[in-house]
């Protein structure tokens, strides 16, 4: 099976949302939305990759595929949980009501319905797609609860007294909401409550993820059309510091949010806990076109999520930082999996990572990928953070298709898709740049 390091990328064809992220029986399992027939979106399967350390990954082929009436047109996003040594996957099954006659992998005019489904495995590698699936939440029929079509992406967790599940949905396709369910046995689920913010926060909330950190509780969602610019992407991943009462499933969501990643290429993030109990996140990095060998879609490096007060940090995972242990003097010495650059950036200074520019101006960090990104109408070329507070430290992870800029150990992160950055790196400023690569 194909092996990759640091940035997990499509083994071939198309991938998007990370699914079923879990540490289970000594492996990190990361499933993902996968179209195995071409480098384009289509009938969703679940691909599967595993890692011992969150650094080196091995693709393990297809885990889930459409096999029932309720998921005949796709096994869409979901999550994983362990119970008594067994892995359970929950996901959204989609059935098209009107198939596009020009393309059997799509439907016409959003005419489909969604059901929430479950499948289990005793080892995390083998799933009985033909006989092992069950519907745990059928398509919604009460419009006051949620949408029959646009309700999806179950994220499951164990609470103090029961199992809980959060779903993304929409209110009359005017604004997004999340729905909360509870179960005692993983099979029978009862609706408990919902939370929403209104039309200024997107018309549909995809890929919801609620979790706790030592510093407080966090809600991550991916609202559709929360972007108000003319740029191509209007769907973005955001996070809120929240309060949540488990008994009533009442969630208080503040008005202010922050982007999960200020490059605005990252979407549909999902978290789990790592072997040491840290809350760790994976996220899909969107790409406008396939690379030359015919694949499209990749993931950011794993990040540790922490809430401090009302700010949410996304730290580089310590396993990733430790893996870049070999100091080099020039980018040409880096391995095929890329390199790490470390430097300080004061106001007015700029770094150049193979044509990808990073500068600090008026207390903010900006990136410019104009020289390493395809030009098309609505292309998002310039990214910026809010004003930074914690210093001037920059860590960059770079390979030929992705540059991640960690600012002040995750105060903010900018991740940008690139195409073929040059094997050069330099700093225009008073400081020095240190370069590191992976040991072979």
GROMACS .gro file of C-alpha atoms in nm, residues 153-390:
model
  238
  153UNK     CA    1  -2.200   1.428   0.922
  154UNK     CA    2  -2.260   1.262   1.261
  155UNK     CA    3  -1.988   1.311   1.523
  156UNK     CA    4  -2.018   1.074   1.818
  157UNK     CA    5  -1.868   1.086   2.168
  158UNK     CA    6  -1.905   0.926   2.509
  159UNK     CA    7  -2.049   1.151   2.780
  160UNK     CA    8  -2.069   1.094   3.152
  161UNK     CA    9  -2.385   0.884   3.143
  162UNK     CA   10  -2.457   0.810   2.776
  163UNK     CA   11  -2.345   0.833   2.415
  164UNK     CA   12  -2.401   1.160   2.232
  165UNK     CA   13  -2.416   1.252   1.866
  166UNK     CA   14  -2.416   1.589   1.692
  167UNK     CA   15  -2.549   1.641   1.337
  168UNK     CA   16  -2.527   1.934   1.100
  169UNK     CA   17  -2.849   2.060   0.943
  170UNK     CA   18  -3.032   2.367   0.813
  171UNK     CA   19  -3.350   2.558   0.898
  172UNK     CA   20  -3.545   2.592   0.571
  173UNK     CA   21  -3.212   2.639   0.395
  174UNK     CA   22  -3.188   2.987   0.548
  175UNK     CA   23  -2.943   2.923   0.832
  176UNK     CA   24  -2.746   2.636   0.977
  177UNK     CA   25  -2.804   2.445   1.298
  178UNK     CA   26  -2.674   2.147   1.494
  179UNK     CA   27  -2.891   1.869   1.637
  180UNK     CA   28  -2.806   1.669   1.950
  181UNK     CA   29  -2.903   1.304   2.008
  182UNK     CA   30  -2.849   1.069   2.301
  183UNK     CA   31  -2.823   0.689   2.327
  184UNK     CA   32  -2.762   0.431   2.598
  185UNK     CA   33  -2.670   0.145   2.366
  186UNK     CA   34  -2.537   0.302   2.040
  187UNK     CA   35  -2.834   0.162   1.847
  188UNK     CA   36  -3.142   0.355   1.967
  189UNK     CA   37  -3.101   0.733   1.943
  190UNK     CA   38  -3.328   1.003   2.086
  191UNK     CA   39  -3.335   1.365   1.972
  192UNK     CA   40  -3.270   1.601   2.265
  193UNK     CA   41  -3.200   1.960   2.152
  194UNK     CA   42  -3.061   2.192   1.885
  195UNK     CA   43  -2.848   2.510   1.859
  196UNK     CA   44  -2.811   2.777   1.589
  197UNK     CA   45  -2.702   3.137   1.528
  198UNK     CA   46  -2.895   3.276   1.231
  199UNK     CA   47  -2.853   3.378   0.865
  200UNK     CA   48  -2.518   3.557   0.912
  201UNK     CA   49  -2.350   3.224   0.995
  202UNK     CA   50  -2.413   3.024   0.678
  203UNK     CA   51  -2.719   2.841   0.544
  204UNK     CA   52  -2.597   2.489   0.633
  205UNK     CA   53  -2.361   2.369   0.908
  206UNK     CA   54  -2.149   2.079   0.783
  207UNK     CA   55  -1.912   1.852   0.975
  208UNK     CA   56  -1.991   1.965   1.332
  209UNK     CA   57  -1.748   1.860   1.605
  210UNK     CA   58  -1.801   1.932   1.973
  211UNK     CA   59  -1.525   1.850   2.223
  212UNK     CA   60  -1.364   1.957   2.550
  213UNK     CA   61  -1.007   2.070   2.611
  214UNK     CA   62  -0.842   2.145   2.943
  215UNK     CA   63  -0.907   2.513   2.880
  216UNK     CA   64  -1.274   2.480   2.788
  217UNK     CA   65  -1.530   2.354   2.539
  218UNK     CA   66  -1.517   2.404   2.163
  219UNK     CA   67  -1.758   2.376   1.871
  220UNK     CA   68  -1.610   2.342   1.521
  221UNK     CA   69  -1.839   2.364   1.220
  222UNK     CA   70  -1.803   2.418   0.845
  223UNK     CA   71  -2.079   2.662   0.744
  224UNK     CA   72  -2.178   2.680   0.380
  225UNK     CA   73  -2.170   3.029   0.225
  226UNK     CA   74  -2.039   3.204   0.533
  227UNK     CA   75  -1.790   3.380   0.304
  228UNK     CA   76  -1.913   3.715   0.175
  229UNK     CA   77  -1.648   3.788  -0.089
  230UNK     CA   78  -1.630   3.719  -0.462
  231UNK     CA   79  -1.367   3.450  -0.413
  232UNK     CA   80  -1.436   3.095  -0.528
  233UNK     CA   81  -1.466   2.936  -0.185
  234UNK     CA   82  -1.750   3.062   0.035
  235UNK     CA   83  -1.763   2.760   0.269
  236UNK     CA   84  -1.515   2.785   0.557
  237UNK     CA   85  -1.431   2.600   0.880
  238UNK     CA   86  -1.486   2.807   1.196
  239UNK     CA   87  -1.473   2.744   1.570
  240UNK     CA   88  -1.639   2.891   1.877
  241UNK     CA   89  -1.564   2.874   2.250
  242UNK     CA   90  -1.893   2.737   2.383
  243UNK     CA   91  -2.074   2.619   2.693
  244UNK     CA   92  -2.265   2.290   2.683
  245UNK     CA   93  -2.492   2.121   2.935
  246UNK     CA   94  -2.487   1.747   2.883
  247UNK     CA   95  -2.814   1.673   3.061
  248UNK     CA   96  -3.023   1.907   2.843
  249UNK     CA   97  -2.788   1.931   2.542
  250UNK     CA   98  -2.825   2.308   2.560
  251UNK     CA   99  -2.534   2.484   2.389
  252UNK     CA  100  -2.451   2.854   2.425
  253UNK     CA  101  -2.267   2.980   2.116
  254UNK     CA  102  -2.117   3.332   2.121
  255UNK     CA  103  -2.146   3.577   1.834
  256UNK     CA  104  -1.773   3.586   1.762
  257UNK     CA  105  -1.593   3.301   1.588
  258UNK     CA  106  -1.245   3.246   1.451
  259UNK     CA  107  -1.140   3.055   1.142
  260UNK     CA  108  -0.986   2.718   1.210
  261UNK     CA  109  -0.719   2.809   0.955
  262UNK     CA  110  -0.664   3.153   0.803
  263UNK     CA  111  -0.543   3.018   0.468
  264UNK     CA  112  -0.912   2.942   0.403
  265UNK     CA  113  -0.821   2.627   0.208
  266UNK     CA  114  -0.889   2.403   0.508
  267UNK     CA  115  -1.240   2.258   0.542
  268UNK     CA  116  -1.432   1.985   0.727
  269UNK     CA  117  -1.186   1.934   1.018
  270UNK     CA  118  -1.236   1.649   1.263
  271UNK     CA  119  -1.076   1.578   1.600
  272UNK     CA  120  -0.998   1.281   1.821
  273UNK     CA  121  -0.773   1.219   2.122
  274UNK     CA  122  -0.421   1.090   2.065
  275UNK     CA  123  -0.235   0.823   2.262
  276UNK     CA  124  -0.145   1.080   2.530
  277UNK     CA  125  -0.500   1.218   2.559
  278UNK     CA  126  -0.441   1.539   2.365
  279UNK     CA  127  -0.719   1.669   2.140
  280UNK     CA  128  -0.578   1.640   1.786
  281UNK     CA  129  -0.728   1.760   1.457
  282UNK     CA  130  -0.706   1.664   1.090
  283UNK     CA  131  -0.850   1.881   0.812
  284UNK     CA  132  -0.905   1.860   0.436
  285UNK     CA  133  -0.699   2.103   0.227
  286UNK     CA  134  -0.891   2.195  -0.088
  287UNK     CA  135  -0.716   2.202  -0.425
  288UNK     CA  136  -0.843   2.375  -0.743
  289UNK     CA  137  -0.703   2.117  -0.983
  290UNK     CA  138  -0.536   1.775  -0.983
  291UNK     CA  139  -0.160   1.743  -0.982
  292UNK     CA  140   0.012   1.599  -1.287
  293UNK     CA  141  -0.014   1.234  -1.178
  294UNK     CA  142  -0.391   1.258  -1.140
  295UNK     CA  143  -0.477   1.297  -0.772
  296UNK     CA  144  -0.650   1.579  -0.586
  297UNK     CA  145  -0.706   1.640  -0.213
  298UNK     CA  146  -0.482   1.624   0.094
  299UNK     CA  147  -0.479   1.685   0.469
  300UNK     CA  148  -0.298   1.928   0.695
  301UNK     CA  149  -0.044   1.796   0.941
  302UNK     CA  150  -0.212   1.684   1.268
  303UNK     CA  151  -0.267   1.969   1.515
  304UNK     CA  152  -0.325   1.980   1.889
  305UNK     CA  153  -0.629   2.192   1.976
  306UNK     CA  154  -0.632   2.395   2.295
  307UNK     CA  155  -0.867   2.660   2.429
  308UNK     CA  156  -0.718   2.940   2.638
  309UNK     CA  157  -0.988   3.176   2.758
  310UNK     CA  158  -1.192   3.253   2.446
  311UNK     CA  159  -0.909   3.192   2.199
  312UNK     CA  160  -0.852   2.855   2.034
  313UNK     CA  161  -0.497   2.747   1.948
  314UNK     CA  162  -0.390   2.492   1.688
  315UNK     CA  163  -0.042   2.374   1.783
  316UNK     CA  164   0.185   2.168   1.559
  317UNK     CA  165   0.163   1.816   1.698
  318UNK     CA  166   0.482   1.734   1.893
  319UNK     CA  167   0.533   1.415   1.689
  320UNK     CA  168   0.550   1.624   1.372
  321UNK     CA  169   0.794   1.874   1.520
  322UNK     CA  170   1.015   1.596   1.656
  323UNK     CA  171   1.020   1.418   1.318
  324UNK     CA  172   1.199   1.715   1.157
  325UNK     CA  173   1.517   1.639   1.348
  326UNK     CA  174   1.786   1.668   1.080
  327UNK     CA  175   1.922   2.019   1.038
  328UNK     CA  176   2.015   2.114   0.681
  329UNK     CA  177   2.183   2.418   0.528
  330UNK     CA  178   1.983   2.431   0.204
  331UNK     CA  179   1.638   2.324   0.086
  332UNK     CA  180   1.797   2.107  -0.182
  333UNK     CA  181   1.902   1.871   0.099
  334UNK     CA  182   1.541   1.812   0.209
  335UNK     CA  183   1.366   1.479   0.167
  336UNK     CA  184   1.082   1.430  -0.080
  337UNK     CA  185   0.838   1.480   0.209
  338UNK     CA  186   0.944   1.842   0.255
  339UNK     CA  187   1.109   2.047   0.525
  340UNK     CA  188   1.055   2.275   0.824
  341UNK     CA  189   1.172   2.636   0.840
  342UNK     CA  190   1.196   2.831   1.169
  343UNK     CA  191   1.249   3.204   1.202
  344UNK     CA  192   1.125   3.522   1.370
  345UNK     CA  193   0.941   3.783   1.167
  346UNK     CA  194   0.926   4.143   1.281
  347UNK     CA  195   0.709   4.413   1.124
  348UNK     CA  196   0.822   4.489   0.769
  349UNK     CA  197   1.018   4.163   0.731
  350UNK     CA  198   0.945   3.894   0.475
  351UNK     CA  199   1.032   3.529   0.408
  352UNK     CA  200   1.030   3.357   0.072
  353UNK     CA  201   0.957   2.983   0.063
  354UNK     CA  202   1.024   2.881  -0.296
  355UNK     CA  203   0.817   3.167  -0.436
  356UNK     CA  204   0.557   3.156  -0.156
  357UNK     CA  205   0.588   3.481   0.040
  358UNK     CA  206   0.526   3.535   0.412
  359UNK     CA  207   0.539   3.886   0.555
  360UNK     CA  208   0.450   4.069   0.874
  361UNK     CA  209   0.283   4.406   0.844
  362UNK     CA  210   0.099   4.615   1.106
  363UNK     CA  211   0.108   4.327   1.351
  364UNK     CA  212  -0.051   4.073   1.114
  365UNK     CA  213   0.091   3.784   0.913
  366UNK     CA  214   0.020   3.774   0.539
  367UNK     CA  215   0.092   3.504   0.284
  368UNK     CA  216   0.103   3.549  -0.094
  369UNK     CA  217   0.096   3.246  -0.325
  370UNK     CA  218   0.051   3.436  -0.650
  371UNK     CA  219   0.368   3.289  -0.799
  372UNK     CA  220   0.291   2.927  -0.707
  373UNK     CA  221  -0.082   2.893  -0.769
  374UNK     CA  222  -0.295   2.868  -1.086
  375UNK     CA  223  -0.462   3.191  -1.194
  376UNK     CA  224  -0.839   3.168  -1.236
  377UNK     CA  225  -1.136   3.399  -1.160
  378UNK     CA  226  -1.201   3.412  -0.787
  379UNK     CA  227  -0.867   3.260  -0.689
  380UNK     CA  228  -0.779   3.330  -0.325
  381UNK     CA  229  -0.415   3.442  -0.335
  382UNK     CA  230  -0.355   3.660  -0.027
  383UNK     CA  231  -0.425   3.530   0.325
  384UNK     CA  232  -0.400   3.721   0.653
  385UNK     CA  233  -0.441   3.666   1.025
  386UNK     CA  234  -0.596   3.897   1.281
  387UNK     CA  235  -0.347   4.102   1.482
  388UNK     CA  236  -0.109   3.862   1.658
  389UNK     CA  237  -0.042   3.890   2.030
  390UNK     CA  238   0.205   3.621   2.135
   0.00000   0.00000   0.00000
